[in-house]
Amino acid sequence: MWNLNLVIGLMIGLLIGGVGMWVLDRRHQAITRKLVESRRKIERQRTQAVNDLFALRAELEDPMRQPVAAVETHATGVHDANMVAELANLRSLIARADGALTAARRKRDEHEREIARLRSILEDRKNADVIDLHRQDRSQAGGVAL
């Protein structure tokens, strides 16, 4: 009787532990997807801001594209207030994008360190039976959707 209760308790513990690990894995995958998408979005914004900055700089420096009054204004050092505001806006956007990209890379590095730590723990216990849900083919899993 005592052995039966122990076996039932172990089975329940394994079931709860398996469900807990599955939930943690799903949460980790969602965070990773969110970070990757955020990084891509920030990199696109940064690229666009840099392209806009270079295009605006080329417009300011190219005397053939500017009317005579603009060339005289540029030569005297007085810029159009809208251009100055746009340049400041682009610079601040680049600075924010760099900061966000740095934060996203830091988060990614933290997650990669955690994955490496967990893998090293797993490597220490090579003789333990571990089910890797990522490497199993979903069709071979008997049609069970997790």
Coordinates of C-alpha atoms in Angstrom, one line a residue:
M1 CA 0.0 0.0 0.0
W2 CA 2.8 2.3 0.9
N3 CA 4.6 1.6 -2.4
L4 CA 1.4 2.2 -4.4
N5 CA 1.0 5.7 -2.7
L6 CA 4.7 6.5 -3.4
V7 CA 4.3 5.5 -7.1
I8 CA 1.1 7.5 -7.5
G9 CA 2.8 10.5 -5.8
L10 CA 5.8 10.2 -8.1
M11 CA 3.6 10.0 -11.2
I12 CA 1.6 13.1 -10.1
G13 CA 4.9 14.9 -9.4
L14 CA 6.3 14.0 -12.8
L15 CA 3.1 15.0 -14.5
I16 CA 3.0 18.4 -12.7
G17 CA 6.7 18.9 -13.4
G18 CA 6.3 18.1 -17.1
V19 CA 3.4 20.5 -17.4
G20 CA 5.4 23.2 -15.6
M21 CA 8.4 22.7 -17.9
W22 CA 6.1 22.8 -20.9
V23 CA 4.5 26.1 -19.7
L24 CA 8.0 27.6 -19.1
D25 CA 9.2 26.5 -22.5
R26 CA 6.2 28.1 -24.2
R27 CA 6.7 31.3 -22.3
H28 CA 10.4 31.3 -23.2
Q29 CA 9.6 30.8 -26.9
A30 CA 7.1 33.6 -26.8
I31 CA 9.6 36.0 -25.2
T32 CA 12.3 34.9 -27.7
R33 CA 9.9 35.6 -30.6
K34 CA 9.0 38.9 -29.2
L35 CA 12.6 39.9 -28.7
V36 CA 13.6 38.8 -32.2
E37 CA 10.6 40.8 -33.8
S38 CA 11.4 43.8 -31.6
R39 CA 15.1 43.7 -32.7
R40 CA 14.1 43.4 -36.4
K41 CA 11.7 46.3 -36.0
I42 CA 14.3 48.5 -34.3
E43 CA 16.9 47.6 -36.9
R44 CA 14.5 48.6 -39.7
Q45 CA 13.7 51.9 -38.0
R46 CA 17.4 52.6 -37.5
T47 CA 18.2 51.8 -41.1
Q48 CA 15.4 54.0 -42.3
A49 CA 16.5 56.8 -40.0
V50 CA 20.1 56.6 -41.2
N51 CA 19.0 56.5 -44.8
D52 CA 16.8 59.6 -44.2
L53 CA 19.7 61.4 -42.5
F54 CA 22.1 60.7 -45.4
A55 CA 19.5 61.7 -48.0
L56 CA 18.8 65.0 -46.1
R57 CA 22.6 65.6 -45.8
A58 CA 23.0 64.9 -49.5
E59 CA 20.3 67.4 -50.3
L60 CA 21.9 70.0 -48.1
E61 CA 25.4 69.5 -49.5
D62 CA 24.4 69.2 -53.2
P63 CA 24.4 72.7 -54.7
M64 CA 22.9 71.5 -58.0
R65 CA 19.7 70.3 -56.3
Q66 CA 19.1 73.5 -54.3
P67 CA 17.7 76.8 -55.6
V68 CA 19.9 79.8 -55.5
A69 CA 18.2 81.2 -52.4
A70 CA 18.8 78.0 -50.5
V71 CA 22.5 77.9 -51.5
E72 CA 22.9 81.5 -50.2
T73 CA 21.1 80.6 -47.0
H74 CA 23.3 77.4 -46.7
A75 CA 26.5 79.4 -47.4
T76 CA 25.7 82.0 -44.7
G77 CA 25.1 79.2 -42.1
V78 CA 21.4 79.9 -41.6
H79 CA 19.3 76.7 -42.1
D80 CA 15.6 76.3 -42.6
A81 CA 14.0 75.7 -39.2
N82 CA 12.1 72.7 -40.5
M83 CA 15.3 71.0 -41.7
V84 CA 17.1 71.6 -38.4
A85 CA 14.1 70.2 -36.5
E86 CA 14.0 67.2 -38.9
L87 CA 17.7 66.5 -38.4
A88 CA 17.4 66.7 -34.6
N89 CA 14.4 64.3 -34.8
L90 CA 16.4 61.9 -37.0
R91 CA 19.4 62.0 -34.6
S92 CA 17.2 61.4 -31.6
L93 CA 15.4 58.5 -33.4
I94 CA 18.8 57.0 -34.2
A95 CA 19.9 57.4 -30.6
R96 CA 16.7 55.8 -29.3
A97 CA 16.9 52.9 -31.9
D98 CA 20.5 52.3 -30.8
G99 CA 19.5 52.2 -27.2
A100 CA 16.6 49.8 -27.8
L101 CA 18.8 47.6 -30.0
T102 CA 21.4 47.4 -27.3
A103 CA 18.7 46.5 -24.7
A104 CA 17.3 43.8 -27.1
R105 CA 20.8 42.4 -27.6
R106 CA 21.4 42.4 -23.8
K107 CA 18.1 40.5 -23.3
R108 CA 19.0 38.0 -26.1
D109 CA 22.4 37.5 -24.5
E110 CA 20.8 36.9 -21.1
H111 CA 18.4 34.3 -22.6
E112 CA 21.3 32.6 -24.5
R113 CA 23.3 32.4 -21.2
E114 CA 20.3 30.8 -19.5
I115 CA 19.9 28.3 -22.3
A116 CA 23.6 27.5 -22.1
R117 CA 23.4 27.0 -18.3
L118 CA 20.4 24.7 -18.6
R119 CA 22.1 22.7 -21.4
S120 CA 25.2 22.4 -19.2
I121 CA 23.0 21.0 -16.4
L122 CA 21.5 18.6 -18.8
E123 CA 25.0 17.5 -20.0
D124 CA 26.0 16.8 -16.4
R125 CA 23.1 14.3 -16.2
K126 CA 23.7 12.4 -19.5
N127 CA 22.2 9.2 -18.1
A128 CA 18.9 10.8 -17.2
D129 CA 15.9 10.2 -19.5
V130 CA 14.9 13.5 -21.1
I131 CA 12.2 14.0 -23.7
D132 CA 13.1 16.8 -26.1
L133 CA 9.8 18.1 -27.5
H134 CA 11.6 20.3 -30.0
R135 CA 13.3 17.5 -31.8
Q136 CA 10.3 15.2 -31.9
D137 CA 8.4 15.2 -35.1
R138 CA 4.8 16.3 -34.4
S139 CA 3.4 13.6 -36.7
Q140 CA 5.3 10.9 -34.8
A141 CA 4.0 12.2 -31.5
G142 CA 0.8 10.3 -32.1
G143 CA -1.2 13.4 -33.2
V144 CA -1.2 14.8 -29.7
A145 CA -1.1 18.6 -29.9
L146 CA 0.6 20.4 -27.0

